[in-house]
mmCIF file of C-alpha atoms and ligand atoms in Angstrom:
data_model
loop_
_atom_site.group_PDB
_atom_site.id
_atom_site.type_symbol
_atom_site.label_atom_id
_atom_site.label_comp_id
_atom_site.label_asym_id
_atom_site.label_seq_id
_atom_site.Cartn_x
_atom_site.Cartn_y
_atom_site.Cartn_z
ATOM 1 C CA MET A 1 -86.191 -25.486 -36.565
ATOM 2 C CA THR A 2 -86.970 -26.513 -33.006
ATOM 3 C CA LEU A 3 -84.500 -27.333 -30.346
ATOM 4 C CA SER A 4 -85.671 -30.900 -30.102
ATOM 5 C CA GLN A 5 -83.873 -31.264 -33.441
ATOM 6 C CA LEU A 6 -80.642 -30.281 -31.884
ATOM 7 C CA SER A 7 -78.174 -33.008 -31.215
ATOM 8 C CA LEU A 8 -78.091 -31.443 -27.710
ATOM 9 C CA GLU A 9 -80.345 -33.641 -25.690
ATOM 10 C CA ALA A 10 -83.276 -32.193 -23.761
ATOM 11 C CA ARG A 11 -82.706 -33.094 -20.106
ATOM 12 C CA GLN A 12 -85.355 -34.667 -17.881
ATOM 13 C CA VAL A 13 -85.902 -32.105 -15.132
ATOM 14 C CA ASP A 14 -86.944 -32.781 -11.588
ATOM 15 C CA PRO A 15 -87.670 -29.356 -9.999
ATOM 16 C CA SER A 16 -87.475 -30.919 -6.515
ATOM 17 C CA LEU A 17 -83.776 -31.725 -6.956
ATOM 18 C CA PRO A 18 -81.102 -29.143 -6.181
ATOM 19 C CA LEU A 19 -78.623 -28.622 -8.973
ATOM 20 C CA LEU A 20 -76.467 -25.865 -7.531
ATOM 21 C CA GLU A 21 -75.994 -25.180 -3.873
ATOM 22 C CA VAL A 22 -74.045 -22.202 -2.731
ATOM 23 C CA ASP A 23 -73.417 -22.476 0.948
ATOM 24 C CA GLN A 24 -71.956 -19.556 3.002
ATOM 25 C CA LEU A 25 -69.547 -18.506 0.307
ATOM 26 C CA VAL A 26 -66.964 -15.999 1.367
ATOM 27 C CA MET A 27 -64.430 -14.632 -1.095
ATOM 28 C CA HIS A 28 -61.893 -11.866 -0.886
ATOM 29 C CA TYR A 29 -59.676 -10.019 -3.304
ATOM 30 C CA LYS A 30 -56.225 -9.222 -1.977
ATOM 31 C CA ILE A 31 -54.894 -5.742 -2.937
ATOM 32 C CA LYS A 32 -52.008 -3.660 -1.599
ATOM 33 C CA ALA A 33 -54.296 -1.748 0.820
ATOM 34 C CA GLY A 34 -55.693 -5.023 2.347
ATOM 35 C CA SER A 35 -58.595 -7.359 1.647
ATOM 36 C CA VAL A 36 -61.662 -6.466 -0.443
ATOM 37 C CA SER A 37 -64.606 -8.433 1.046
ATOM 38 C CA ALA A 38 -66.413 -8.953 -2.265
ATOM 39 C CA VAL A 39 -68.660 -12.009 -1.443
ATOM 40 C CA ASP A 40 -69.635 -12.364 2.196
ATOM 41 C CA ASN A 41 -71.608 -15.391 3.357
ATOM 42 C CA VAL A 42 -73.722 -15.966 0.281
ATOM 43 C CA THR A 43 -76.149 -18.973 0.403
ATOM 44 C CA PHE A 44 -78.762 -19.985 -2.195
ATOM 45 C CA THR A 45 -79.977 -23.152 -3.894
ATOM 46 C CA LEU A 46 -80.884 -23.498 -7.587
ATOM 47 C CA HIS A 47 -83.066 -26.551 -8.582
ATOM 48 C CA GLN A 48 -83.178 -28.384 -11.750
ATOM 49 C CA GLY A 49 -84.717 -26.419 -14.566
ATOM 50 C CA GLU A 50 -84.912 -23.314 -12.412
ATOM 51 C CA ALA A 51 -83.830 -19.677 -13.226
ATOM 52 C CA ILE A 52 -82.532 -17.474 -10.449
ATOM 53 C CA GLY A 53 -81.821 -13.838 -10.787
ATOM 54 C CA LEU A 54 -79.046 -11.931 -8.742
ATOM 55 C CA VAL A 55 -79.546 -8.214 -8.673
ATOM 56 C CA GLY A 56 -77.879 -5.286 -6.947
ATOM 57 C CA GLU A 57 -76.030 -2.070 -7.603
ATOM 58 C CA SER A 58 -72.711 -1.936 -9.439
ATOM 59 C CA GLY A 59 -69.887 -3.287 -7.216
ATOM 60 C CA CYS A 60 -72.085 -5.433 -4.904
ATOM 61 C CA GLY A 61 -70.303 -8.630 -5.912
ATOM 62 C CA LYS A 62 -72.532 -10.214 -8.515
ATOM 63 C CA THR A 63 -69.800 -10.957 -10.969
ATOM 64 C CA SER A 64 -67.521 -12.140 -8.155
ATOM 65 C CA VAL A 65 -70.224 -14.864 -7.293
ATOM 66 C CA ALA A 66 -70.466 -15.808 -11.013
ATOM 67 C CA LEU A 67 -66.748 -16.276 -11.397
ATOM 68 C CA SER A 68 -66.498 -18.092 -8.082
ATOM 69 C CA LEU A 69 -68.954 -20.569 -9.410
ATOM 70 C CA LEU A 70 -66.694 -21.350 -12.401
ATOM 71 C CA ARG A 71 -63.595 -20.924 -10.459
ATOM 72 C CA LEU A 72 -62.432 -18.316 -12.965
ATOM 73 C CA LEU A 73 -61.418 -15.682 -10.359
ATOM 74 C CA PRO A 74 -58.363 -13.421 -10.986
ATOM 75 C CA GLN A 75 -55.091 -14.353 -9.302
ATOM 76 C CA ASN A 76 -55.634 -12.038 -6.397
ATOM 77 C CA ALA A 77 -58.867 -13.666 -5.397
ATOM 78 C CA GLN A 78 -59.219 -16.123 -2.589
ATOM 79 C CA HIS A 79 -62.095 -18.331 -1.433
ATOM 80 C CA ILE A 80 -62.045 -18.045 2.281
ATOM 81 C CA SER A 81 -64.825 -20.539 3.163
ATOM 82 C CA GLY A 82 -68.035 -21.961 2.013
ATOM 83 C CA GLU A 83 -69.124 -24.594 -0.566
ATOM 84 C CA ILE A 84 -70.380 -24.590 -4.129
ATOM 85 C CA ARG A 85 -71.951 -27.886 -4.831
ATOM 86 C CA LEU A 86 -73.141 -28.928 -8.345
ATOM 87 C CA ASN A 87 -75.146 -32.138 -8.323
ATOM 88 C CA GLY A 88 -73.797 -32.656 -4.815
ATOM 89 C CA GLU A 89 -70.087 -32.335 -5.697
ATOM 90 C CA ASN A 90 -68.177 -29.459 -4.160
ATOM 91 C CA LEU A 91 -66.491 -27.648 -6.955
ATOM 92 C CA LEU A 92 -64.015 -25.905 -4.622
ATOM 93 C CA TRP A 93 -62.535 -29.340 -3.817
ATOM 94 C CA LEU A 94 -61.893 -30.253 -7.528
ATOM 95 C CA SER A 95 -58.422 -30.197 -8.978
ATOM 96 C CA ALA A 96 -57.838 -27.503 -11.725
ATOM 97 C CA GLU A 97 -58.055 -30.197 -14.388
ATOM 98 C CA GLU A 98 -61.335 -31.637 -13.000
ATOM 99 C CA MET A 99 -62.743 -28.173 -12.863
ATOM 100 C CA ARG A 100 -61.675 -27.464 -16.512
ATOM 101 C CA GLN A 101 -63.584 -30.566 -17.610
ATOM 102 C CA ARG A 102 -66.760 -29.226 -16.158
ATOM 103 C CA ARG A 103 -66.543 -25.767 -17.504
ATOM 104 C CA TRP A 104 -68.666 -25.419 -20.713
ATOM 105 C CA LYS A 105 -69.821 -28.959 -20.560
ATOM 106 C CA ASP A 106 -71.613 -28.674 -17.086
ATOM 107 C CA ILE A 107 -71.559 -25.013 -16.372
ATOM 108 C CA ALA A 108 -71.208 -22.393 -19.151
ATOM 109 C CA MET A 109 -71.001 -18.701 -18.771
ATOM 110 C CA VAL A 110 -72.040 -15.640 -20.691
ATOM 111 C CA PHE A 111 -69.521 -13.170 -19.432
ATOM 112 C CA GLN A 112 -70.250 -9.527 -18.788
ATOM 113 C CA GLY A 113 -69.427 -7.629 -21.948
ATOM 114 C CA ALA A 114 -68.757 -10.894 -23.905
ATOM 115 C CA MET A 115 -70.421 -9.564 -27.028
ATOM 116 C CA ASN A 116 -67.443 -7.167 -27.409
ATOM 117 C CA SER A 117 -64.775 -9.822 -26.826
ATOM 118 C CA TRP A 118 -65.067 -11.769 -30.117
ATOM 119 C CA ASN A 119 -61.686 -11.816 -31.739
ATOM 120 C CA PRO A 120 -62.143 -9.501 -34.707
ATOM 121 C CA VAL A 121 -59.789 -11.325 -37.020
ATOM 122 C CA TYR A 122 -61.429 -14.786 -36.954
ATOM 123 C CA ARG A 123 -64.834 -15.756 -38.318
ATOM 124 C CA VAL A 124 -67.390 -16.301 -35.528
ATOM 125 C CA GLY A 125 -67.970 -19.932 -36.586
ATOM 126 C CA ASP A 126 -64.248 -20.717 -36.230
ATOM 127 C CA GLN A 127 -64.234 -19.317 -32.691
ATOM 128 C CA ILE A 128 -67.102 -21.523 -31.647
ATOM 129 C CA ARG A 129 -65.501 -24.481 -33.333
ATOM 130 C CA GLU A 130 -62.504 -23.839 -31.075
ATOM 131 C CA ALA A 131 -64.710 -24.275 -27.971
ATOM 132 C CA LEU A 132 -66.110 -27.498 -29.405
ATOM 133 C CA ASP A 133 -62.502 -28.756 -30.113
ATOM 134 C CA THR A 134 -61.520 -28.234 -26.621
ATOM 135 C CA HIS A 135 -64.182 -30.612 -25.258
ATOM 136 C CA TYR A 136 -64.994 -32.854 -28.145
ATOM 137 C CA ARG A 137 -61.670 -33.276 -30.029
ATOM 138 C CA GLY A 138 -61.910 -36.322 -32.211
ATOM 139 C CA VAL A 139 -65.538 -36.853 -31.252
ATOM 140 C CA MET A 140 -67.130 -34.787 -33.916
ATOM 141 C CA THR A 141 -66.125 -34.612 -37.448
ATOM 142 C CA TYR A 142 -65.586 -31.207 -39.148
ATOM 143 C CA ALA A 143 -68.938 -31.659 -41.006
ATOM 144 C CA GLU A 144 -70.694 -32.697 -37.640
ATOM 145 C CA GLN A 145 -69.305 -29.594 -35.979
ATOM 146 C CA ARG A 146 -70.629 -27.482 -38.786
ATOM 147 C CA ALA A 147 -74.086 -29.050 -38.513
ATOM 148 C CA HIS A 148 -74.112 -28.723 -34.745
ATOM 149 C CA MET A 149 -73.070 -25.027 -34.986
ATOM 150 C CA GLU A 150 -75.827 -24.389 -37.583
ATOM 151 C CA LYS A 151 -78.384 -25.870 -35.205
ATOM 152 C CA LEU A 152 -77.016 -23.796 -32.329
ATOM 153 C CA PHE A 153 -77.303 -20.593 -34.543
ATOM 154 C CA ALA A 154 -80.864 -21.574 -35.590
ATOM 155 C CA ALA A 155 -81.746 -21.956 -31.888
ATOM 156 C CA VAL A 156 -80.695 -18.473 -31.030
ATOM 157 C CA GLY A 157 -82.367 -16.966 -34.200
ATOM 158 C CA LEU A 158 -79.189 -16.483 -36.400
ATOM 159 C CA PRO A 159 -79.013 -17.628 -39.982
ATOM 160 C CA ALA A 160 -76.427 -20.231 -40.682
ATOM 161 C CA ASP A 161 -74.311 -18.284 -43.065
ATOM 162 C CA MET A 162 -73.376 -15.840 -40.262
ATOM 163 C CA LEU A 163 -71.068 -18.525 -39.026
ATOM 164 C CA ASP A 164 -68.813 -17.498 -41.879
ATOM 165 C CA ARG A 165 -68.870 -13.787 -41.035
ATOM 166 C CA TYR A 166 -66.545 -11.727 -38.938
ATOM 167 C CA PRO A 167 -67.650 -10.216 -35.677
ATOM 168 C CA HIS A 168 -67.831 -6.586 -37.124
ATOM 169 C CA GLU A 169 -70.537 -7.967 -39.479
ATOM 170 C CA PHE A 170 -72.798 -8.659 -36.592
ATOM 171 C CA SER A 171 -75.066 -6.116 -34.912
ATOM 172 C CA GLY A 172 -74.858 -5.857 -31.127
ATOM 173 C CA GLY A 173 -77.890 -8.124 -30.629
ATOM 174 C CA MET A 174 -76.508 -10.667 -33.118
ATOM 175 C CA ARG A 175 -73.084 -10.755 -31.368
ATOM 176 C CA GLN A 176 -74.807 -11.459 -28.061
ATOM 177 C CA ARG A 177 -76.959 -14.304 -29.696
ATOM 178 C CA ALA A 178 -73.783 -15.757 -30.976
ATOM 179 C CA VAL A 179 -72.268 -15.553 -27.366
ATOM 180 C CA ILE A 180 -75.333 -17.478 -26.147
ATOM 181 C CA ALA A 181 -74.918 -20.041 -28.949
ATOM 182 C CA MET A 182 -71.325 -20.427 -27.829
ATOM 183 C CA ALA A 183 -72.438 -21.023 -24.245
ATOM 184 C CA LEU A 184 -74.901 -23.642 -25.358
ATOM 185 C CA SER A 185 -72.392 -25.355 -27.582
ATOM 186 C CA CYS A 186 -71.391 -28.142 -25.187
ATOM 187 C CA GLY A 187 -74.882 -28.720 -23.789
ATOM 188 C CA PRO A 188 -74.418 -27.455 -20.261
ATOM 189 C CA GLN A 189 -76.814 -28.117 -17.482
ATOM 190 C CA LEU A 190 -76.355 -24.606 -15.977
ATOM 191 C CA ILE A 191 -75.623 -21.300 -17.702
ATOM 192 C CA ILE A 192 -74.553 -18.171 -15.830
ATOM 193 C CA ALA A 193 -75.446 -15.223 -17.745
ATOM 194 C CA ASP A 194 -73.743 -12.029 -16.471
ATOM 195 C CA GLU A 195 -75.612 -8.960 -17.690
ATOM 196 C CA PRO A 196 -76.616 -10.790 -20.896
ATOM 197 C CA THR A 197 -78.593 -7.945 -22.369
ATOM 198 C CA THR A 198 -77.355 -4.788 -20.560
ATOM 199 C CA ALA A 199 -75.727 -3.224 -23.650
ATOM 200 C CA LEU A 200 -78.800 -3.756 -25.987
ATOM 201 C CA ASP A 201 -81.819 -1.654 -26.594
ATOM 202 C CA VAL A 202 -84.978 -2.683 -24.866
ATOM 203 C CA ILE A 203 -86.606 -4.405 -27.819
ATOM 204 C CA VAL A 204 -83.649 -6.639 -28.644
ATOM 205 C CA GLN A 205 -83.215 -7.117 -24.820
ATOM 206 C CA ASP A 206 -86.661 -8.447 -24.605
ATOM 207 C CA GLN A 207 -86.328 -10.801 -27.551
ATOM 208 C CA ILE A 208 -83.167 -12.269 -26.401
ATOM 209 C CA LEU A 209 -84.393 -12.878 -22.810
ATOM 210 C CA LYS A 210 -87.546 -14.465 -24.212
ATOM 211 C CA GLU A 211 -85.468 -16.702 -26.443
ATOM 212 C CA LEU A 212 -83.197 -17.709 -23.509
ATOM 213 C CA LYS A 213 -86.335 -18.625 -21.513
ATOM 214 C CA ARG A 214 -87.615 -20.786 -24.375
ATOM 215 C CA ILE A 215 -84.194 -22.510 -24.875
ATOM 216 C CA GLN A 216 -84.004 -23.039 -21.065
ATOM 217 C CA ALA A 217 -87.338 -24.766 -21.073
ATOM 218 C CA ASP A 218 -86.581 -26.779 -24.236
ATOM 219 C CA LEU A 219 -83.261 -28.121 -23.026
ATOM 220 C CA GLY A 220 -84.217 -28.515 -19.324
ATOM 221 C CA MET A 221 -81.380 -26.168 -18.310
ATOM 222 C CA SER A 222 -80.949 -23.994 -15.235
ATOM 223 C CA ILE A 223 -79.877 -20.368 -15.468
ATOM 224 C CA VAL A 224 -78.326 -17.877 -13.031
ATOM 225 C CA TYR A 225 -79.137 -14.411 -14.472
ATOM 226 C CA ILE A 226 -77.130 -11.455 -13.207
ATOM 227 C CA SER A 227 -78.280 -7.895 -13.756
ATOM 228 C CA HIS A 228 -78.465 -4.495 -11.989
ATOM 229 C CA ASP A 229 -81.890 -4.226 -13.600
ATOM 230 C CA ILE A 230 -84.423 -5.877 -11.239
ATOM 231 C CA ALA A 231 -87.363 -5.370 -13.544
ATOM 232 C CA VAL A 232 -85.795 -7.037 -16.415
ATOM 233 C CA ILE A 233 -84.797 -10.254 -14.630
ATOM 234 C CA ALA A 234 -87.940 -10.475 -12.591
ATOM 235 C CA GLU A 235 -89.658 -11.322 -15.857
ATOM 236 C CA VAL A 236 -87.499 -14.451 -16.669
ATOM 237 C CA THR A 237 -86.637 -15.927 -13.263
ATOM 238 C CA ASP A 238 -88.366 -18.190 -10.683
ATOM 239 C CA SER A 239 -86.408 -16.887 -7.779
ATOM 240 C CA LEU A 240 -84.633 -13.633 -7.114
ATOM 241 C CA GLY A 241 -81.635 -12.823 -4.875
ATOM 242 C CA VAL A 242 -80.835 -9.268 -3.957
ATOM 243 C CA MET A 243 -77.173 -8.478 -3.185
ATOM 244 C CA TYR A 244 -75.788 -5.552 -1.260
ATOM 245 C CA ALA A 245 -72.057 -5.015 -0.615
ATOM 246 C CA GLY A 246 -71.224 -8.738 -0.970
ATOM 247 C CA ASN A 247 -74.138 -9.945 1.116
ATOM 248 C CA LEU A 248 -77.290 -11.748 -0.200
ATOM 249 C CA VAL A 249 -79.792 -9.591 1.864
ATOM 250 C CA GLU A 250 -83.027 -11.062 0.313
ATOM 251 C CA TYR A 251 -83.921 -14.121 -1.560
ATOM 252 C CA GLY A 252 -87.072 -15.984 -2.541
ATOM 253 C CA PRO A 253 -89.746 -16.658 -5.176
ATOM 254 C CA THR A 254 -89.478 -13.848 -7.694
ATOM 255 C CA ALA A 255 -93.072 -12.921 -7.405
ATOM 256 C CA ASP A 256 -92.777 -12.542 -3.621
ATOM 257 C CA VAL A 257 -89.632 -10.545 -3.570
ATOM 258 C CA PHE A 258 -90.761 -8.316 -6.475
ATOM 259 C CA ALA A 259 -94.202 -7.615 -5.123
ATOM 260 C CA ARG A 260 -93.315 -7.540 -1.409
ATOM 261 C CA PRO A 261 -89.665 -6.800 -0.716
ATOM 262 C CA ARG A 262 -88.932 -7.026 2.981
ATOM 263 C CA HIS A 263 -85.315 -5.815 2.993
ATOM 264 C CA PRO A 264 -85.055 -2.060 3.176
ATOM 265 C CA TYR A 265 -82.409 -2.092 0.370
ATOM 266 C CA ALA A 266 -84.605 -4.293 -1.875
ATOM 267 C CA TYR A 267 -87.572 -2.035 -1.086
ATOM 268 C CA LEU A 268 -85.644 1.060 -1.928
ATOM 269 C CA LEU A 269 -84.100 -0.496 -5.099
ATOM 270 C CA LEU A 270 -87.524 -1.372 -6.287
ATOM 271 C CA ARG A 271 -88.951 2.061 -5.454
ATOM 272 C CA SER A 272 -86.234 3.553 -7.614
ATOM 273 C CA THR A 273 -86.986 1.264 -10.593
ATOM 274 C CA PRO A 274 -89.741 2.100 -13.048
ATOM 275 C CA SER A 275 -92.066 -0.915 -13.681
ATOM 276 C CA ILE A 276 -93.387 -1.487 -17.265
ATOM 277 C CA THR A 277 -95.876 -4.209 -16.310
ATOM 278 C CA GLY A 278 -96.710 -3.464 -12.674
ATOM 279 C CA PRO A 279 -98.839 -0.719 -11.193
ATOM 280 C CA ARG A 280 -97.815 2.907 -11.590
ATOM 281 C CA ARG A 281 -95.953 4.167 -8.600
ATOM 282 C CA LYS A 282 -94.027 7.145 -7.572
ATOM 283 C CA LEU A 283 -90.275 6.764 -8.088
ATOM 284 C CA ALA A 284 -87.840 7.568 -5.483
ATOM 285 C CA PRO A 285 -84.114 7.682 -6.131
ATOM 286 C CA LEU A 286 -81.902 5.453 -3.929
ATOM 287 C CA GLN A 287 -79.763 7.845 -1.794
ATOM 288 C CA GLY A 288 -76.209 7.423 -1.060
ATOM 289 C CA GLU A 289 -73.413 5.089 -2.315
ATOM 290 C CA PRO A 290 -72.473 1.422 -1.594
ATOM 291 C CA PRO A 291 -69.594 1.136 0.860
ATOM 292 C CA ASP A 292 -65.978 0.555 0.136
ATOM 293 C CA LEU A 293 -65.533 -3.226 0.587
ATOM 294 C CA LEU A 294 -61.958 -2.772 1.843
ATOM 295 C CA ASN A 295 -63.538 -1.595 5.045
ATOM 296 C CA PRO A 296 -67.147 -2.515 5.029
ATOM 297 C CA PRO A 297 -69.438 -1.231 7.777
ATOM 298 C CA THR A 298 -69.811 -3.198 10.862
ATOM 299 C CA GLY A 299 -73.045 -5.068 11.639
ATOM 300 C CA CYS A 300 -75.523 -4.867 8.644
ATOM 301 C CA ARG A 301 -73.544 -3.454 5.755
ATOM 302 C CA PHE A 302 -76.589 -1.482 4.672
ATOM 303 C CA HIS A 303 -77.070 0.252 8.018
ATOM 304 C CA PRO A 304 -75.403 3.643 7.113
ATOM 305 C CA ARG A 305 -77.924 4.119 4.272
ATOM 306 C CA CYS A 306 -80.855 2.484 5.876
ATOM 307 C CA PRO A 307 -83.971 4.558 7.034
ATOM 308 C CA PHE A 308 -84.942 1.849 9.516
ATOM 309 C CA ALA A 309 -81.460 1.298 11.137
ATOM 310 C CA THR A 310 -81.120 1.099 14.958
ATOM 311 C CA GLU A 311 -78.118 0.866 17.183
ATOM 312 C CA ARG A 312 -78.297 -3.042 16.855
ATOM 313 C CA CYS A 313 -77.890 -2.872 13.095
ATOM 314 C CA ALA A 314 -74.403 -1.202 13.455
ATOM 315 C CA VAL A 315 -73.225 -4.070 15.665
ATOM 316 C CA GLU A 316 -74.958 -7.233 14.756
ATOM 317 C CA ASN A 317 -75.122 -8.552 11.178
ATOM 318 C CA PRO A 318 -78.654 -10.052 10.752
ATOM 319 C CA PRO A 319 -78.750 -13.641 9.316
ATOM 320 C CA LEU A 320 -80.666 -14.548 6.254
ATOM 321 C CA GLU A 321 -83.936 -15.990 7.742
ATOM 322 C CA ASP A 322 -86.969 -17.564 6.268
ATOM 323 C CA ILE A 323 -90.042 -15.357 6.893
ATOM 324 C CA GLY A 324 -92.403 -17.855 5.186
ATOM 325 C CA GLY A 325 -92.755 -19.704 1.943
ATOM 326 C CA GLY A 326 -89.038 -19.695 1.203
ATOM 327 C CA HIS A 327 -88.875 -15.880 1.331
ATOM 328 C CA LYS A 328 -85.665 -15.024 3.137
ATOM 329 C CA VAL A 329 -84.510 -11.755 4.500
ATOM 330 C CA ALA A 330 -81.375 -10.573 6.355
ATOM 331 C CA CYS A 331 -82.733 -7.667 8.342
ATOM 332 C CA TRP A 332 -83.508 -7.027 12.026
ATOM 333 C CA HIS A 333 -86.406 -4.749 11.071
ATOM 334 C CA TRP A 334 -88.017 -6.440 7.943
ATOM 335 C CA ASP A 335 -91.508 -6.275 9.488
ATOM 336 C CA GLN A 336 -91.283 -2.506 9.468
ATOM 337 C CA VAL A 337 -90.818 -2.199 5.771
ATOM 338 C CA PRO A 338 -93.944 -0.720 4.168
ATOM 339 C CA GLU A 339 -95.873 -2.236 1.307
ATOM 340 C CA LEU A 340 -94.917 -1.172 -2.203
ATOM 341 C CA GLU A 341 -98.530 -0.903 -3.042
ATOM 342 C CA GLY A 342 -98.987 1.885 -0.681
ATOM 343 C CA LEU A 343 -96.899 3.961 -2.925
ATOM 344 C CA GLN A 344 -99.118 3.705 -5.888
ATOM 345 C CA ARG A 345 -100.334 7.008 -7.400
HETATM 346 N N1 ATP B 1 -59.646 -8.210 -9.353
HETATM 347 C C1 ATP B 1 -60.074 -7.485 -8.343
HETATM 348 N N2 ATP B 1 -59.254 -7.005 -7.404
HETATM 349 C C2 ATP B 1 -59.765 -6.191 -6.311
HETATM 350 N N3 ATP B 1 -60.975 -5.869 -6.154
HETATM 351 C C3 ATP B 1 -61.952 -6.351 -7.091
HETATM 352 C C4 ATP B 1 -61.528 -7.185 -8.251
HETATM 353 N N4 ATP B 1 -62.598 -7.383 -8.985
HETATM 354 C C5 ATP B 1 -63.635 -6.773 -8.364
HETATM 355 N N5 ATP B 1 -63.241 -6.150 -7.211
HETATM 356 C C6 ATP B 1 -64.050 -5.393 -6.214
HETATM 357 O O1 ATP B 1 -65.053 -6.410 -5.764
HETATM 358 C C7 ATP B 1 -66.314 -5.866 -5.556
HETATM 359 C C8 ATP B 1 -67.359 -6.546 -6.300
HETATM 360 O O2 ATP B 1 -67.102 -6.437 -7.615
HETATM 361 P P1 ATP B 1 -68.026 -7.258 -8.814
HETATM 362 O O3 ATP B 1 -67.387 -6.977 -10.088
HETATM 363 O O4 ATP B 1 -68.221 -8.686 -8.332
HETATM 364 O O5 ATP B 1 -69.384 -6.443 -8.716
HETATM 365 P P2 ATP B 1 -70.637 -6.454 -9.663
HETATM 366 O O6 ATP B 1 -71.898 -6.498 -8.677
HETATM 367 O O7 ATP B 1 -70.493 -7.475 -10.718
HETATM 368 O O8 ATP B 1 -70.672 -4.940 -10.312
HETATM 369 P P3 ATP B 1 -71.159 -4.439 -11.801
HETATM 370 O O9 ATP B 1 -72.640 -4.308 -11.713
HETATM 371 O O10 ATP B 1 -70.438 -3.180 -11.970
HETATM 372 O O11 ATP B 1 -70.718 -5.567 -12.764
HETATM 373 C C9 ATP B 1 -66.127 -4.370 -5.949
HETATM 374 O O12 ATP B 1 -65.897 -3.624 -4.791
HETATM 375 C C10 ATP B 1 -64.970 -4.406 -6.910
HETATM 376 O O13 ATP B 1 -64.247 -3.136 -6.838
HETATM 377 MG MG1 MG B 2 -70.477 -7.347 -12.701
#
């Protein structure tokens, strides 16, 4: 079974056209103690058919960006400013109903931890059918839905009869494949996959990422991958964004960011990550902790942990600037960051 046999149409992709443009996005969570600055001035563009990765330590705002894109934030969250344009349309201006119509059909999400959120008392197929019903009520007959779901399952490498099984009968990897099938069910242009393979062992992780990559190419989709594991998503993305404490501190073609990180945080993150495919290098743990976003540091938010910081860094927040070839860095001292190659053993 190939994906071209799916009733989901493969899209014509023009990689020069922007699909998703996130422009100076600022989002806070209100809590009793004040305002948590979870997303601060995040800007990036995803083109048709492209895959972007967002990486960073726990709590740096990756899920907050993802939930902003779908406008599925918790009650206490508030978009302060910025734009999220999908095909030129600002999602933040849409009514709740208009946004609801775009979810799943245009943008689908694989939620962090979703493989554990299947309802245990319903068959997996019935749960996917419910998603189809929401958007295609009366459009597909029961039999057509079944045929569609079987194709979706085949696409993610699951046998059709698993549709009639309960979640506990699935292994972890199978449950995550079913989550991906669910995300694909309405033929979205864009999938946001938040830690899609984190809970899985490396072999299953690798299989699922390769399959997602193939599905993405076959269907002409774009993907935002979110992970704390820079090495994992470097393999499946065209561009890479590194987040720190709510800021996007580095962003550019994956090969450039991965081979030659220019932001001290990205550099230290990579130095602390073992590489399976790249050259052997000495690992160095990343010292310190990310800041409390209730009271983020002034200036560059990374300055208290940064070995290159100067007085200026504590006062002025550096803008994200292009240093050539679409490689962007928000650091006053990016040109002092050493080469990773120099660390080879
Ligand atoms: N509902 C909420 N109310 C208040 N603060 C929140 C809420 N959700 C998240 N936060 C805070 O916002 C910041 C960003 O959290 P977020 O979940 O986006 O990070 P993340 O990068 O996805 O982390 P992880 O890798 O652990 O999934 C954190 O400081 C977190 O504590
Ligand atoms: Mg998260």
